[in-house]
mmCIF file of C-alpha atoms and ligand atoms in Angstrom:
data_model
loop_
_atom_site.group_PDB
_atom_site.id
_atom_site.type_symbol
_atom_site.label_atom_id
_atom_site.label_comp_id
_atom_site.label_asym_id
_atom_site.label_seq_id
_atom_site.Cartn_x
_atom_site.Cartn_y
_atom_site.Cartn_z
ATOM 1 C CA UNK A 12 -2.434 224.134 -0.803
ATOM 2 C CA UNK A 13 -5.300 225.293 -2.899
ATOM 3 C CA UNK A 14 -7.338 227.600 -0.666
ATOM 4 C CA UNK A 15 -9.860 227.917 -3.505
ATOM 5 C CA UNK A 16 -10.483 224.175 -3.480
ATOM 6 C CA UNK A 17 -11.052 224.220 0.289
ATOM 7 C CA UNK A 18 -13.324 227.295 0.152
ATOM 8 C CA UNK A 19 -15.413 225.696 -2.549
ATOM 9 C CA UNK A 20 -15.601 222.482 -0.505
ATOM 10 C CA UNK A 21 -16.982 224.265 2.593
ATOM 11 C CA UNK A 22 -20.658 224.091 1.523
ATOM 12 C CA UNK A 23 -20.156 220.346 1.032
ATOM 13 C CA UNK A 24 -18.701 220.082 4.555
ATOM 14 C CA UNK A 25 -21.768 221.846 5.949
ATOM 15 C CA UNK A 26 -23.970 219.416 4.013
ATOM 16 C CA UNK A 27 -22.000 216.455 5.414
ATOM 17 C CA UNK A 28 -22.333 217.764 8.980
ATOM 18 C CA UNK A 29 -26.075 218.229 8.605
ATOM 19 C CA UNK A 30 -26.444 214.832 7.033
ATOM 20 C CA UNK A 31 -24.637 213.240 9.980
ATOM 21 C CA UNK A 32 -26.775 215.332 12.321
ATOM 22 C CA UNK A 33 -29.895 213.783 10.833
ATOM 23 C CA UNK A 34 -28.693 210.249 11.512
ATOM 24 C CA UNK A 35 -27.350 210.138 15.089
ATOM 25 C CA UNK A 36 -26.300 206.727 16.388
ATOM 26 C CA UNK A 37 -25.290 205.899 19.959
ATOM 27 C CA UNK A 38 -22.130 204.138 21.125
ATOM 28 C CA UNK A 39 -21.032 201.105 19.043
ATOM 29 C CA UNK A 40 -24.144 201.526 16.867
ATOM 30 C CA UNK A 41 -22.520 204.102 14.560
ATOM 31 C CA UNK A 42 -22.782 201.792 11.546
ATOM 32 C CA UNK A 43 -24.187 204.255 9.024
ATOM 33 C CA UNK A 44 -21.901 207.049 10.235
ATOM 34 C CA UNK A 45 -18.841 204.815 10.102
ATOM 35 C CA UNK A 46 -19.693 203.465 6.641
ATOM 36 C CA UNK A 47 -20.311 206.994 5.361
ATOM 37 C CA UNK A 48 -16.914 208.219 6.604
ATOM 38 C CA UNK A 49 -15.067 205.113 5.412
ATOM 39 C CA UNK A 50 -16.609 205.221 1.937
ATOM 40 C CA UNK A 51 -15.940 208.926 1.529
ATOM 41 C CA UNK A 52 -12.302 208.786 2.624
ATOM 42 C CA UNK A 53 -11.455 205.597 0.741
ATOM 43 C CA UNK A 54 -13.058 207.230 -2.308
ATOM 44 C CA UNK A 55 -10.524 210.034 -1.917
ATOM 45 C CA UNK A 56 -7.712 207.488 -2.003
ATOM 46 C CA UNK A 57 -6.925 207.246 1.712
ATOM 47 C CA UNK A 58 -6.122 203.807 3.104
ATOM 48 C CA UNK A 59 -9.084 202.984 5.343
ATOM 49 C CA UNK A 60 -9.150 200.266 8.018
ATOM 50 C CA UNK A 61 -12.669 199.549 9.264
ATOM 51 C CA UNK A 62 -14.191 197.634 12.168
ATOM 52 C CA UNK A 63 -11.826 198.595 14.965
ATOM 53 C CA UNK A 64 -13.849 198.499 18.212
ATOM 54 C CA UNK A 65 -16.990 197.566 16.260
ATOM 55 C CA UNK A 66 -17.643 200.787 14.346
ATOM 56 C CA UNK A 67 -14.331 202.632 14.684
ATOM 57 C CA UNK A 68 -12.043 203.258 11.731
ATOM 58 C CA UNK A 69 -8.663 204.690 10.834
ATOM 59 C CA UNK A 70 -7.921 206.452 7.554
ATOM 60 C CA UNK A 71 -4.260 206.933 6.724
ATOM 61 C CA UNK A 72 -2.615 209.556 4.543
ATOM 62 C CA UNK A 73 0.969 208.513 3.873
ATOM 63 C CA UNK A 74 3.098 211.170 2.244
ATOM 64 C CA UNK A 75 6.428 209.860 3.457
ATOM 65 C CA UNK A 76 8.222 212.300 5.707
ATOM 66 C CA UNK A 77 10.561 211.496 8.562
ATOM 67 C CA UNK A 78 9.063 208.184 9.655
ATOM 68 C CA UNK A 79 6.928 209.703 12.398
ATOM 69 C CA UNK A 80 3.137 209.635 12.373
ATOM 70 C CA UNK A 81 0.518 212.022 13.706
ATOM 71 C CA UNK A 82 -2.851 210.832 15.022
ATOM 72 C CA UNK A 83 -5.897 213.108 14.756
ATOM 73 C CA UNK A 84 -9.047 211.866 16.447
ATOM 74 C CA UNK A 85 -12.765 212.562 16.198
ATOM 75 C CA UNK A 86 -15.656 210.904 18.029
ATOM 76 C CA UNK A 87 -18.783 209.803 16.162
ATOM 77 C CA UNK A 88 -21.506 208.902 18.682
ATOM 78 C CA UNK A 89 -24.771 210.672 19.433
ATOM 79 C CA UNK A 90 -26.859 210.682 22.618
ATOM 80 C CA UNK A 91 -30.257 209.375 23.751
ATOM 81 C CA UNK A 92 -31.766 212.884 23.789
ATOM 82 C CA UNK A 93 -34.902 214.069 21.985
ATOM 83 C CA UNK A 94 -33.921 216.995 19.774
ATOM 84 C CA UNK A 95 -35.693 220.327 20.262
ATOM 85 C CA UNK A 96 -33.607 222.607 18.016
ATOM 86 C CA UNK A 97 -36.296 222.920 15.364
ATOM 87 C CA UNK A 98 -33.538 222.772 12.730
ATOM 88 C CA UNK A 99 -34.570 221.644 9.249
ATOM 89 C CA UNK A 100 -31.785 219.089 9.463
ATOM 90 C CA UNK A 101 -32.859 217.896 12.933
ATOM 91 C CA UNK A 102 -32.451 214.242 13.903
ATOM 92 C CA UNK A 103 -34.666 211.833 12.013
ATOM 93 C CA UNK A 104 -34.241 209.200 14.701
ATOM 94 C CA UNK A 105 -36.741 209.694 17.521
ATOM 95 C CA UNK A 106 -35.148 209.965 20.960
ATOM 96 C CA UNK A 107 -31.632 210.351 19.629
ATOM 97 C CA UNK A 108 -29.539 213.348 18.673
ATOM 98 C CA UNK A 109 -26.059 214.738 18.216
ATOM 99 C CA UNK A 110 -26.252 216.810 21.396
ATOM 100 C CA UNK A 111 -22.476 216.887 21.976
ATOM 101 C CA UNK A 112 -21.390 217.992 18.507
ATOM 102 C CA UNK A 113 -19.654 214.754 17.525
ATOM 103 C CA UNK A 114 -21.264 215.177 14.083
ATOM 104 C CA UNK A 115 -19.212 218.379 13.841
ATOM 105 C CA UNK A 116 -16.028 216.723 15.148
ATOM 106 C CA UNK A 117 -16.346 213.949 12.569
ATOM 107 C CA UNK A 118 -16.924 216.492 9.808
ATOM 108 C CA UNK A 119 -13.991 218.685 10.883
ATOM 109 C CA UNK A 120 -11.702 215.641 10.644
ATOM 110 C CA UNK A 121 -13.082 214.836 7.187
ATOM 111 C CA UNK A 122 -12.325 218.464 6.287
ATOM 112 C CA UNK A 123 -8.795 218.078 7.662
ATOM 113 C CA UNK A 124 -8.242 215.028 5.445
ATOM 114 C CA UNK A 125 -9.495 217.039 2.464
ATOM 115 C CA UNK A 126 -7.138 219.949 3.181
ATOM 116 C CA UNK A 127 -4.099 217.732 3.679
ATOM 117 C CA UNK A 128 -4.909 215.831 0.484
ATOM 118 C CA UNK A 129 -5.071 219.138 -1.381
ATOM 119 C CA UNK A 130 -1.655 220.187 -0.087
ATOM 120 C CA UNK A 131 0.829 218.733 -2.582
ATOM 121 C CA UNK A 132 3.750 220.044 -0.559
ATOM 122 C CA UNK A 133 2.728 218.216 2.609
ATOM 123 C CA UNK A 134 5.122 215.491 3.750
ATOM 124 C CA UNK A 135 4.261 213.188 6.640
ATOM 125 C CA UNK A 136 1.990 210.357 7.741
ATOM 126 C CA UNK A 137 -1.357 211.142 9.350
ATOM 127 C CA UNK A 138 -3.777 208.663 10.894
ATOM 128 C CA UNK A 139 -7.322 210.030 11.036
ATOM 129 C CA UNK A 140 -8.911 208.140 13.931
ATOM 130 C CA UNK A 141 -12.721 208.018 14.006
ATOM 131 C CA UNK A 142 -13.764 206.456 17.295
ATOM 132 C CA UNK A 143 -17.097 205.106 18.491
ATOM 133 C CA UNK A 144 -18.763 205.356 21.893
ATOM 134 C CA UNK A 145 -17.079 208.340 23.520
ATOM 135 C CA UNK A 146 -20.010 209.218 25.769
ATOM 136 C CA UNK A 147 -20.163 206.373 28.259
ATOM 137 C CA UNK A 148 -18.708 203.184 26.867
ATOM 138 C CA UNK A 149 -15.041 204.118 26.445
ATOM 139 C CA UNK A 150 -14.670 203.504 22.706
ATOM 140 C CA UNK A 151 -11.130 204.904 22.825
ATOM 141 C CA UNK A 152 -10.090 202.265 25.354
ATOM 142 C CA UNK A 153 -11.571 199.513 23.207
ATOM 143 C CA UNK A 154 -9.773 200.774 20.089
ATOM 144 C CA UNK A 155 -6.527 200.673 22.069
ATOM 145 C CA UNK A 156 -7.328 197.132 23.310
ATOM 146 C CA UNK A 157 -7.888 196.137 19.690
ATOM 147 C CA UNK A 158 -4.381 197.289 18.825
ATOM 148 C CA UNK A 159 -4.920 200.854 17.623
ATOM 149 C CA UNK A 160 -1.412 202.061 18.397
ATOM 150 C CA UNK A 161 0.327 198.802 17.460
ATOM 151 C CA UNK A 162 -1.358 198.763 14.063
ATOM 152 C CA UNK A 163 -1.121 202.534 13.599
ATOM 153 C CA UNK A 164 1.816 203.752 15.681
ATOM 154 C CA UNK A 165 1.498 207.471 16.435
ATOM 155 C CA UNK A 166 4.132 209.841 17.785
ATOM 156 C CA UNK A 167 1.497 212.309 18.971
ATOM 157 C CA UNK A 168 -2.306 212.458 19.083
ATOM 158 C CA UNK A 169 -4.624 215.461 19.095
ATOM 159 C CA UNK A 170 -8.364 215.996 19.370
ATOM 160 C CA UNK A 171 -10.752 218.928 19.391
ATOM 161 C CA UNK A 172 -14.024 219.306 21.273
ATOM 162 C CA UNK A 173 -16.394 222.182 20.635
ATOM 163 C CA UNK A 174 -17.141 224.273 23.708
ATOM 164 C CA UNK A 175 -20.359 226.291 24.154
ATOM 165 C CA UNK A 176 -19.764 229.605 25.912
ATOM 166 C CA UNK A 177 -16.226 229.995 24.558
ATOM 167 C CA UNK A 178 -15.997 232.619 21.769
ATOM 168 C CA UNK A 179 -16.827 231.048 18.419
ATOM 169 C CA UNK A 180 -13.669 229.813 16.712
ATOM 170 C CA UNK A 181 -11.341 230.461 19.649
ATOM 171 C CA UNK A 182 -9.123 227.587 20.829
ATOM 172 C CA UNK A 183 -8.306 226.864 24.460
ATOM 173 C CA UNK A 184 -6.242 224.307 26.356
ATOM 174 C CA UNK A 185 -3.807 223.904 29.218
ATOM 175 C CA UNK A 186 -0.844 221.653 29.921
ATOM 176 C CA UNK A 187 -1.319 218.876 32.471
ATOM 177 C CA UNK A 188 -4.811 218.005 33.682
ATOM 178 C CA UNK A 189 -7.345 219.287 31.140
ATOM 179 C CA UNK A 190 -10.414 217.229 32.075
ATOM 180 C CA UNK A 191 -11.227 215.260 35.214
ATOM 181 C CA UNK A 192 -11.237 211.517 35.679
ATOM 182 C CA UNK A 193 -14.636 209.985 36.267
ATOM 183 C CA UNK A 194 -15.556 206.747 38.002
ATOM 184 C CA UNK A 195 -19.151 205.631 38.301
ATOM 185 C CA UNK A 196 -20.536 203.013 40.641
ATOM 186 C CA UNK A 197 -23.818 201.517 41.720
ATOM 187 C CA UNK A 198 -24.003 201.134 45.482
ATOM 188 C CA UNK A 199 -26.576 198.628 46.752
ATOM 189 C CA UNK A 200 -27.316 198.681 50.476
ATOM 190 C CA UNK A 201 -29.221 195.611 51.659
ATOM 191 C CA UNK A 202 -30.772 194.695 54.984
ATOM 192 C CA UNK A 203 -34.033 193.270 56.307
ATOM 193 C CA UNK A 204 -37.126 195.340 55.594
ATOM 194 C CA UNK A 205 -40.533 194.922 57.184
ATOM 195 C CA UNK A 206 -43.624 196.663 58.531
ATOM 196 C CA UNK A 207 -43.324 200.424 58.918
ATOM 197 C CA UNK A 208 -44.758 200.081 62.425
ATOM 198 C CA UNK A 209 -42.131 197.568 63.579
ATOM 199 C CA UNK A 210 -38.693 199.126 62.792
ATOM 200 C CA UNK A 211 -37.135 197.122 65.616
ATOM 201 C CA UNK A 212 -37.488 193.972 63.473
ATOM 202 C CA UNK A 213 -35.696 195.525 60.490
ATOM 203 C CA UNK A 214 -32.288 196.826 59.434
ATOM 204 C CA UNK A 215 -33.786 199.586 57.271
ATOM 205 C CA UNK A 216 -31.442 200.127 54.326
ATOM 206 C CA UNK A 217 -32.973 203.595 53.752
ATOM 207 C CA UNK A 218 -31.512 204.878 57.006
ATOM 208 C CA UNK A 219 -28.222 203.060 56.434
ATOM 209 C CA UNK A 220 -27.898 204.397 52.872
ATOM 210 C CA UNK A 221 -28.827 207.910 54.018
ATOM 211 C CA UNK A 222 -25.981 207.746 56.487
ATOM 212 C CA UNK A 223 -23.645 206.659 53.671
ATOM 213 C CA UNK A 224 -24.735 209.717 51.641
ATOM 214 C CA UNK A 225 -23.983 212.083 54.507
ATOM 215 C CA UNK A 226 -20.685 210.432 55.462
ATOM 216 C CA UNK A 227 -19.496 210.543 51.849
ATOM 217 C CA UNK A 228 -19.588 214.335 52.018
ATOM 218 C CA UNK A 229 -16.461 214.169 54.165
ATOM 219 C CA UNK A 230 -14.444 212.328 51.502
ATOM 220 C CA UNK A 231 -13.920 215.535 49.503
ATOM 221 C CA UNK A 232 -13.700 217.896 52.488
ATOM 222 C CA UNK A 233 -11.404 215.718 54.637
ATOM 223 C CA UNK A 234 -9.548 213.339 52.293
ATOM 224 C CA UNK A 235 -8.752 215.575 49.305
ATOM 225 C CA UNK A 236 -5.996 218.174 49.768
ATOM 226 C CA UNK A 237 -7.603 221.646 49.643
ATOM 227 C CA UNK A 238 -5.454 222.598 46.628
ATOM 228 C CA UNK A 239 -6.854 219.702 44.594
ATOM 229 C CA UNK A 240 -10.273 219.176 43.040
ATOM 230 C CA UNK A 241 -12.673 216.303 43.655
ATOM 231 C CA UNK A 242 -16.405 215.725 43.381
ATOM 232 C CA UNK A 243 -18.659 212.959 44.659
ATOM 233 C CA UNK A 244 -22.210 213.163 43.384
ATOM 234 C CA UNK A 245 -24.968 210.779 44.397
ATOM 235 C CA UNK A 246 -27.198 211.347 41.391
ATOM 236 C CA UNK A 247 -29.834 208.728 42.162
ATOM 237 C CA UNK A 248 -31.218 207.178 45.345
ATOM 238 C CA UNK A 249 -33.901 204.542 44.811
ATOM 239 C CA UNK A 250 -35.639 202.726 47.642
ATOM 240 C CA UNK A 251 -39.065 201.617 48.738
ATOM 241 C CA UNK A 252 -42.570 202.059 47.368
ATOM 242 C CA UNK A 253 -44.921 202.927 50.237
ATOM 243 C CA UNK A 254 -44.874 205.038 53.407
ATOM 244 C CA UNK A 255 -45.575 202.126 55.727
ATOM 245 C CA UNK A 256 -43.208 199.515 54.287
ATOM 246 C CA UNK A 257 -39.514 199.420 55.116
ATOM 247 C CA UNK A 258 -37.767 198.123 51.983
ATOM 248 C CA UNK A 259 -34.899 195.662 52.054
ATOM 249 C CA UNK A 260 -32.759 197.479 49.527
ATOM 250 C CA UNK A 261 -31.600 200.967 48.570
ATOM 251 C CA UNK A 262 -29.746 201.545 45.297
ATOM 252 C CA UNK A 263 -27.550 204.606 44.796
ATOM 253 C CA UNK A 264 -25.870 205.802 41.593
ATOM 254 C CA UNK A 265 -22.616 207.539 42.404
ATOM 255 C CA UNK A 266 -20.054 209.443 40.314
ATOM 256 C CA UNK A 267 -16.597 210.438 41.504
ATOM 257 C CA UNK A 268 -14.367 212.975 39.743
ATOM 258 C CA UNK A 269 -10.811 214.155 40.290
ATOM 259 C CA UNK A 270 -8.174 216.053 38.324
ATOM 260 C CA UNK A 271 -5.217 214.248 39.846
ATOM 261 C CA UNK A 272 -4.616 210.484 39.477
ATOM 262 C CA UNK A 273 -3.589 210.088 43.139
ATOM 263 C CA UNK A 274 -6.684 211.954 44.335
ATOM 264 C CA UNK A 275 -8.772 209.755 42.045
ATOM 265 C CA UNK A 276 -7.375 206.609 43.679
ATOM 266 C CA UNK A 277 -7.902 207.999 47.166
ATOM 267 C CA UNK A 278 -11.500 209.109 46.504
ATOM 268 C CA UNK A 279 -12.450 205.709 45.104
ATOM 269 C CA UNK A 280 -10.854 203.955 48.082
ATOM 270 C CA UNK A 281 -12.575 206.249 50.605
ATOM 271 C CA UNK A 282 -15.909 205.719 48.877
ATOM 272 C CA UNK A 283 -15.545 201.963 49.304
ATOM 273 C CA UNK A 284 -14.380 202.237 52.934
ATOM 274 C CA UNK A 285 -17.090 204.695 53.980
ATOM 275 C CA UNK A 286 -19.902 202.836 52.222
ATOM 276 C CA UNK A 287 -18.875 199.476 53.705
ATOM 277 C CA UNK A 288 -18.235 200.751 57.227
ATOM 278 C CA UNK A 289 -21.375 202.882 57.397
ATOM 279 C CA UNK A 290 -23.565 200.048 56.127
ATOM 280 C CA UNK A 291 -21.988 197.566 58.524
ATOM 281 C CA UNK A 292 -22.578 199.888 61.478
ATOM 282 C CA UNK A 293 -26.334 199.575 60.808
ATOM 283 C CA UNK A 294 -26.192 195.821 60.255
ATOM 284 C CA UNK A 295 -26.652 196.281 56.502
ATOM 285 C CA UNK A 296 -24.502 195.055 53.618
ATOM 286 C CA UNK A 297 -23.043 197.252 50.917
ATOM 287 C CA UNK A 298 -22.198 196.041 47.445
ATOM 288 C CA UNK A 299 -20.345 198.280 44.995
ATOM 289 C CA UNK A 300 -20.430 197.614 41.246
ATOM 290 C CA UNK A 301 -17.901 199.791 39.436
ATOM 291 C CA UNK A 302 -18.780 200.819 35.916
ATOM 292 C CA UNK A 303 -16.503 202.251 33.262
ATOM 293 C CA UNK A 304 -14.013 204.823 34.502
ATOM 294 C CA UNK A 305 -12.161 207.434 32.434
ATOM 295 C CA UNK A 306 -8.724 208.643 33.530
ATOM 296 C CA UNK A 307 -7.645 212.274 33.875
ATOM 297 C CA UNK A 308 -7.211 213.848 30.416
ATOM 298 C CA UNK A 309 -3.555 214.774 30.723
ATOM 299 C CA UNK A 310 -2.134 217.148 28.112
ATOM 300 C CA UNK A 311 1.559 217.083 27.261
ATOM 301 C CA UNK A 312 2.998 220.600 27.689
ATOM 302 C CA UNK A 313 5.070 220.588 24.481
ATOM 303 C CA UNK A 314 2.048 219.336 22.519
ATOM 304 C CA UNK A 315 -0.110 222.180 23.888
ATOM 305 C CA UNK A 316 2.615 224.631 22.851
ATOM 306 C CA UNK A 317 2.722 223.077 19.369
ATOM 307 C CA UNK A 318 -1.055 223.290 18.999
ATOM 308 C CA UNK A 319 -1.149 226.870 20.300
ATOM 309 C CA UNK A 320 1.566 227.821 17.799
ATOM 310 C CA UNK A 321 -0.446 226.191 14.995
ATOM 311 C CA UNK A 322 -3.553 228.169 16.069
ATOM 312 C CA UNK A 323 -1.563 231.417 16.053
ATOM 313 C CA UNK A 324 -0.017 230.580 12.657
ATOM 314 C CA UNK A 325 -3.436 230.097 11.161
ATOM 315 C CA UNK A 326 -5.668 232.596 12.952
ATOM 316 C CA UNK A 327 -3.498 235.152 14.768
ATOM 317 C CA UNK A 328 -2.427 235.800 18.344
ATOM 318 C CA UNK A 329 -5.889 236.167 19.914
ATOM 319 C CA UNK A 330 -7.238 232.888 18.607
ATOM 320 C CA UNK A 331 -5.645 230.857 21.413
ATOM 321 C CA UNK A 332 -6.824 231.415 24.971
ATOM 322 C CA UNK A 333 -4.838 229.595 27.653
ATOM 323 C CA UNK A 334 -7.130 227.690 30.002
ATOM 324 C CA UNK A 335 -6.331 228.355 33.656
ATOM 325 C CA UNK A 336 -8.128 225.454 35.337
ATOM 326 C CA UNK A 337 -9.132 221.938 34.314
ATOM 327 C CA UNK A 338 -12.769 221.211 33.529
ATOM 328 C CA UNK A 339 -14.544 218.748 35.829
ATOM 329 C CA UNK A 340 -16.171 216.955 32.873
ATOM 330 C CA UNK A 341 -14.503 213.862 31.447
ATOM 331 C CA UNK A 342 -13.365 212.610 28.091
ATOM 332 C CA UNK A 343 -12.291 209.182 26.916
ATOM 333 C CA UNK A 344 -9.530 210.654 24.697
ATOM 334 C CA UNK A 345 -7.750 210.440 28.074
ATOM 335 C CA UNK A 346 -7.091 206.751 27.312
ATOM 336 C CA UNK A 347 -5.230 207.694 24.121
ATOM 337 C CA UNK A 348 -3.225 210.347 25.972
ATOM 338 C CA UNK A 349 -2.155 207.676 28.480
ATOM 339 C CA UNK A 350 -0.501 205.789 25.599
ATOM 340 C CA UNK A 351 0.735 208.570 23.312
ATOM 341 C CA UNK A 352 1.637 212.145 24.182
ATOM 342 C CA UNK A 353 -0.533 214.840 22.714
ATOM 343 C CA UNK A 354 -3.215 217.351 23.544
ATOM 344 C CA UNK A 355 -6.959 217.828 23.729
ATOM 345 C CA UNK A 356 -8.264 221.302 22.890
ATOM 346 C CA UNK A 357 -11.540 223.133 23.135
ATOM 347 C CA UNK A 358 -12.840 225.057 20.159
ATOM 348 C CA UNK A 359 -15.373 227.751 21.030
ATOM 349 C CA UNK A 360 -18.898 226.966 19.843
ATOM 350 C CA UNK A 361 -20.000 230.532 20.664
ATOM 351 C CA UNK A 362 -23.208 231.430 22.426
ATOM 352 C CA UNK A 363 -25.070 228.138 22.013
ATOM 353 C CA UNK A 364 -27.077 225.869 24.275
ATOM 354 C CA UNK A 365 -24.882 223.659 26.436
ATOM 355 C CA UNK A 366 -23.557 220.223 25.537
ATOM 356 C CA UNK A 367 -26.093 217.411 26.003
ATOM 357 C CA UNK A 368 -28.976 219.918 25.867
ATOM 358 C CA UNK A 369 -31.926 219.100 23.584
ATOM 359 C CA UNK A 370 -31.471 222.594 22.071
ATOM 360 C CA UNK A 371 -27.731 222.323 21.460
ATOM 361 C CA UNK A 372 -26.383 222.511 17.918
ATOM 362 C CA UNK A 373 -22.863 222.428 16.514
ATOM 363 C CA UNK A 374 -21.698 225.762 15.088
ATOM 364 C CA UNK A 375 -21.087 225.230 11.361
ATOM 365 C CA UNK A 376 -18.612 228.148 11.270
ATOM 366 C CA UNK A 377 -16.177 225.749 12.965
ATOM 367 C CA UNK A 378 -16.157 223.491 9.920
ATOM 368 C CA UNK A 379 -13.726 225.992 8.407
ATOM 369 C CA UNK A 380 -11.673 226.557 11.583
ATOM 370 C CA UNK A 381 -11.152 222.922 12.552
ATOM 371 C CA UNK A 382 -9.655 221.668 9.260
ATOM 372 C CA UNK A 383 -7.415 224.759 8.907
ATOM 373 C CA UNK A 384 -6.155 224.128 12.456
ATOM 374 C CA UNK A 385 -5.454 220.421 11.891
ATOM 375 C CA UNK A 386 -3.617 221.268 8.669
ATOM 376 C CA UNK A 387 -1.504 223.939 10.377
ATOM 377 C CA UNK A 388 -0.818 221.507 13.239
ATOM 378 C CA UNK A 389 0.343 218.755 10.859
ATOM 379 C CA UNK A 390 2.616 221.194 9.030
ATOM 380 C CA UNK A 391 4.151 222.327 12.340
ATOM 381 C CA UNK A 392 4.455 218.757 13.588
ATOM 382 C CA UNK A 393 6.417 217.599 10.529
ATOM 383 C CA UNK A 394 8.362 220.855 10.050
HETATM 384 ZN ZN1 ZN B 1164 -20.804 214.502 25.464
HETATM 385 ZN ZN1 ZN B 1165 -18.545 215.167 23.399
#
């Protein structure tokens, strides 16, 4: 491995990251990003397969080895957020920005491909998976549906996500549940509305839906074992338009999170039961429309150990910080970990604004850390 070649490539990696930062694209719209990555990596001689799940792609480095293959994944999508970083390389697309650092993840994986290409002694097969639509649309699930792991069988998969607040360049993960499952639903409560002065002629969905909101608070406190974690958040409650008109509909946006698959199932079932029964008790009707759900991000213990060992190989003992509890956020890499064992790790972004903030920016110092980690991981994996 030529360290000199990698060091001299670092300014180019920073330029790539900032270029991607300027052109954020949301889920399944990552056409320019995808084409940029595909052209670059095929130009380096990697075998690139495009158009998996619309804008996803896989670049393969095949250096023989023992017949196994390692999957390394980055996400490419930006968010509908108006950037307020003031950076010279700020988004050039109004109302859109890389507020979750996926520009950095994509660039770190490009850097990993560069490092592995430079290592003449490396033996093994690596699939670099660049996925679309991590944020809400489940791009990982769609890549799997479109045959990701049949076309590119992997024996293990790994991914990194930057983490604001964690020391810059420090890695962290835990075995088992790493991130929570999320399920989102729209709850529509319907019943006759009418004149605000004649409630006796109405059902009043506002009152019925309010009762649903209050009753749902017992799902976590009474239906989830105290040792387990669950969250139900009613993030939106829309109904009515005037003080003296009882509307005939209330629409609630609900998210449910859990770090255990059984708790996830129970919370979703209790949500349905409580919403239906509460609405019925007022003479109203409840309709639940489930949107995309992400499973629990479940890390394989041996894979976490392997990744931690790779971190320590490359950066020393202190560079890996075991995570004691799962995070209640969610991640669609969970779909890949349901199919192939592996691990998802945080990489400290240092003292930056939080993810999804209009003032967030990816820490370019990680563009060195990430590729060195992936390289060390691949060497360990095929050792
Ligand atoms: Zn995000
Ligand atoms: Zn993200």
